PDB file of C-alpha atoms in Angstrom:
ATOM      1  CA  MET B   1       6.070  32.512 -55.564  1.00  0.00           C
ATOM      2  CA  ILE B   2       2.896  30.839 -54.288  1.00  0.00           C
ATOM      3  CA  ASP B   3       4.435  27.430 -54.987  1.00  0.00           C
ATOM      4  CA  ILE B   4       7.438  28.309 -52.819  1.00  0.00           C
ATOM      5  CA  ILE B   5       5.161  29.468 -49.994  1.00  0.00           C
ATOM      6  CA  ARG B   6       3.023  26.328 -50.322  1.00  0.00           C
ATOM      7  CA  LYS B   7       6.138  24.114 -50.315  1.00  0.00           C
ATOM      8  CA  ASN B   8       7.542  25.860 -47.217  1.00  0.00           C
ATOM      9  CA  LEU B   9       4.155  25.640 -45.498  1.00  0.00           C
ATOM     10  CA  MET B  10       3.903  21.909 -46.216  1.00  0.00           C
ATOM     11  CA  THR B  11       7.443  21.380 -44.953  1.00  0.00           C
ATOM     12  CA  GLY B  12       6.559  23.245 -41.768  1.00  0.00           C
ATOM     13  CA  ILE B  13       3.375  21.221 -41.310  1.00  0.00           C
ATOM     14  CA  ASP B  14       5.310  17.971 -41.805  1.00  0.00           C
ATOM     15  CA  ARG B  15       7.817  19.030 -39.161  1.00  0.00           C
ATOM     16  CA  ILE B  16       5.033  19.915 -36.733  1.00  0.00           C
ATOM     17  CA  LYS B  17       3.408  16.517 -37.349  1.00  0.00           C
ATOM     18  CA  TRP B  18       6.718  14.770 -36.724  1.00  0.00           C
ATOM     19  CA  LEU B  19       7.278  16.734 -33.517  1.00  0.00           C
ATOM     20  CA  ALA B  20       3.745  15.998 -32.295  1.00  0.00           C
ATOM     21  CA  SER B  21       4.130  12.273 -32.944  1.00  0.00           C
ATOM     22  CA  PHE B  22       7.558  12.281 -31.270  1.00  0.00           C
ATOM     23  CA  LEU B  23       6.187  14.020 -28.184  1.00  0.00           C
ATOM     24  CA  ALA B  24       3.168  11.697 -28.059  1.00  0.00           C
ATOM     25  CA  GLU B  25       5.393   8.611 -28.191  1.00  0.00           C
ATOM     26  CA  ARG B  26       7.705  10.029 -25.559  1.00  0.00           C
ATOM     27  CA  THR B  27       4.756  10.843 -23.305  1.00  0.00           C
ATOM     28  CA  ARG B  28       3.400   7.299 -23.704  1.00  0.00           C
ATOM     29  CA  ALA B  29       6.764   5.837 -22.719  1.00  0.00           C
ATOM     30  CA  GLU B  30       7.144   8.138 -19.718  1.00  0.00           C
ATOM     31  CA  THR B  31       3.601   7.358 -18.569  1.00  0.00           C
ATOM     32  CA  ALA B  32       4.223   3.620 -18.867  1.00  0.00           C
ATOM     33  CA  ILE B  33       7.412   3.938 -16.825  1.00  0.00           C
ATOM     34  CA  ALA B  34       5.649   6.006 -14.163  1.00  0.00           C
ATOM     35  CA  LYS B  35       2.842   3.437 -13.908  1.00  0.00           C
ATOM     36  CA  LEU B  36       5.331   0.590 -13.514  1.00  0.00           C
ATOM     37  CA  PHE B  37       7.254   2.405 -10.796  1.00  0.00           C
ATOM     38  CA  TYR B  38       3.983   3.240  -9.036  1.00  0.00           C
ATOM     39  CA  GLU B  39       2.955  -0.423  -9.083  1.00  0.00           C
ATOM     40  CA  LYS B  40       6.407  -1.388  -7.826  1.00  0.00           C
ATOM     41  CA  SER B  41       6.105   1.073  -4.950  1.00  0.00           C
ATOM     42  CA  LYS B  42       2.733  -0.446  -3.989  1.00  0.00           C
ATOM     43  CA  VAL B  43       4.325  -3.907  -3.962  1.00  0.00           C
ATOM     44  CA  ASP B  44       7.243  -2.552  -1.918  1.00  0.00           C
ATOM     45  CA  ASP B  45       4.750  -1.200   0.635  1.00  0.00           C
ATOM     46  CA  LYS B  46       3.132  -4.638   0.843  1.00  0.00           C
ATOM     47  CA  ILE B  47       6.575  -6.171   1.355  1.00  0.00           C
ATOM     48  CA  ASP B  48       7.268  -3.743   4.210  1.00  0.00           C
ATOM     49  CA  ASP B  49       3.936  -4.579   5.845  1.00  0.00           C
ATOM     50  CA  LEU B  50       4.586  -8.291   5.471  1.00  0.00           C
ATOM     51  CA  LEU B  51       8.055  -7.996   6.976  1.00  0.00           C
ATOM     52  CA  ARG B  52       6.578  -6.075   9.901  1.00  0.00           C
ATOM     53  CA  ASP B  53       3.961  -8.806  10.410  1.00  0.00           C
ATOM     54  CA  ILE B  54       6.621 -11.533  10.285  1.00  0.00           C
ATOM     55  CA  GLY B  55       8.670  -9.682  12.869  1.00  0.00           C
ATOM     56  CA  LYS B  56       5.682  -9.314  15.192  1.00  0.00           C
ATOM     57  CA  ARG B  57       4.814 -12.993  14.823  1.00  0.00           C
ATOM     58  CA  VAL B  58       8.398 -14.063  15.545  1.00  0.00           C
ATOM     59  CA  VAL B  59       8.460 -11.920  18.689  1.00  0.00           C
ATOM     60  CA  ASP B  60       5.113 -13.376  19.796  1.00  0.00           C
ATOM     61  CA  LEU B  61       6.389 -16.918  19.259  1.00  0.00           C
ATOM     62  CA  ARG B  62       9.602 -16.134  21.102  1.00  0.00           C
ATOM     63  CA  GLU B  63       7.642 -14.800  24.069  1.00  0.00           C
ATOM     64  CA  LYS B  64       5.614 -18.025  24.103  1.00  0.00           C
ATOM     65  CA  GLY B  65       8.824 -20.041  24.238  1.00  0.00           C
ATOM     66  CA  GLU B  66       8.759 -21.390  20.676  1.00  0.00           C
ATOM     67  CA  THR B  67      12.244 -22.223  19.475  1.00  0.00           C
ATOM     68  CA  ASP B  68      11.606 -23.065  15.823  1.00  0.00           C
ATOM     69  CA  VAL B  69       9.748 -20.066  14.437  1.00  0.00           C
ATOM     70  CA  PHE B  70      10.180 -21.249  10.846  1.00  0.00           C
ATOM     71  CA  GLN B  71       7.831 -24.183  11.472  1.00  0.00           C
ATOM     72  CA  ASP B  72       4.967 -21.827  12.303  1.00  0.00           C
ATOM     73  CA  PHE B  73       2.295 -21.874   9.574  1.00  0.00           C
ATOM     74  CA  THR B  74       1.821 -18.102   9.616  1.00  0.00           C
ATOM     75  CA  VAL B  75       5.541 -17.441   9.224  1.00  0.00           C
ATOM     76  CA  LYS B  76       5.884 -20.044   6.439  1.00  0.00           C
ATOM     77  CA  HIS B  77       2.938 -18.572   4.566  1.00  0.00           C
ATOM     78  CA  ALA B  78       4.244 -15.023   4.985  1.00  0.00           C
ATOM     79  CA  LEU B  79       7.702 -16.019   3.740  1.00  0.00           C
ATOM     80  CA  SER B  80       6.282 -17.644   0.606  1.00  0.00           C
ATOM     81  CA  GLU B  81       4.127 -14.570  -0.019  1.00  0.00           C
ATOM     82  CA  LEU B  82       7.195 -12.397   0.520  1.00  0.00           C
ATOM     83  CA  LYS B  83       9.065 -14.349  -2.158  1.00  0.00           C
ATOM     84  CA  ASP B  84       6.197 -13.838  -4.621  1.00  0.00           C
ATOM     85  CA  LEU B  85       5.987 -10.121  -3.874  1.00  0.00           C
ATOM     86  CA  ARG B  86       9.713  -9.650  -4.386  1.00  0.00           C
ATOM     87  CA  GLU B  87       9.514 -11.428  -7.745  1.00  0.00           C
ATOM     88  CA  SER B  88       6.627  -9.179  -8.705  1.00  0.00           C
ATOM     89  CA  ALA B  89       8.578  -6.056  -7.725  1.00  0.00           C
ATOM     90  CA  ASN B  90      11.563  -7.254  -9.750  1.00  0.00           C
ATOM     91  CA  ASN B  91       9.305  -7.869 -12.760  1.00  0.00           C
ATOM     92  CA  TYR B  92       7.983  -4.303 -12.591  1.00  0.00           C
ATOM     93  CA  LYS B  93      11.526  -2.962 -12.402  1.00  0.00           C
ATOM     94  CA  THR B  94      12.660  -5.159 -15.310  1.00  0.00           C
ATOM     95  CA  GLN B  95       9.760  -3.976 -17.472  1.00  0.00           C
ATOM     96  CA  ALA B  96      10.539  -0.343 -16.684  1.00  0.00           C
ATOM     97  CA  ASP B  97      14.224  -0.890 -17.481  1.00  0.00           C
ATOM     98  CA  LYS B  98      13.284  -2.391 -20.860  1.00  0.00           C
ATOM     99  CA  ILE B  99      11.169   0.641 -21.718  1.00  0.00           C
ATOM    100  CA  ILE B 100      13.969   2.964 -20.630  1.00  0.00           C
ATOM    101  CA  LYS B 101      16.471   1.110 -22.840  1.00  0.00           C
ATOM    102  CA  LEU B 102      14.102   1.232 -25.813  1.00  0.00           C
ATOM    103  CA  ARG B 103      13.580   4.938 -25.255  1.00  0.00           C
ATOM    104  CA  GLU B 104      17.324   5.599 -25.248  1.00  0.00           C
ATOM    105  CA  GLU B 105      17.875   3.860 -28.592  1.00  0.00           C
TER     106      GLU B 105
END
């Protein structure tokens, strides 16, 4: 009788351990995804600010009579930075998508 109780208790403990490890792994994955999306949102905010700055600079150049705004150093620099930020945002999204796919398997 005691052996049956001990066996059932051990089975229950094993199931609790499995559930705890499953929940811990799931929490780690969800936290990693949340961090990646948070970082992506920060990069997206930087992109928005940069686009706003480019727009202001283009308007300023237009008011000064400049016709070729793409030759302006500030605009060129901002456009190259914009490209880098967009790549960074895409990398964060790609990493999050990989974790999501792994989690679904």
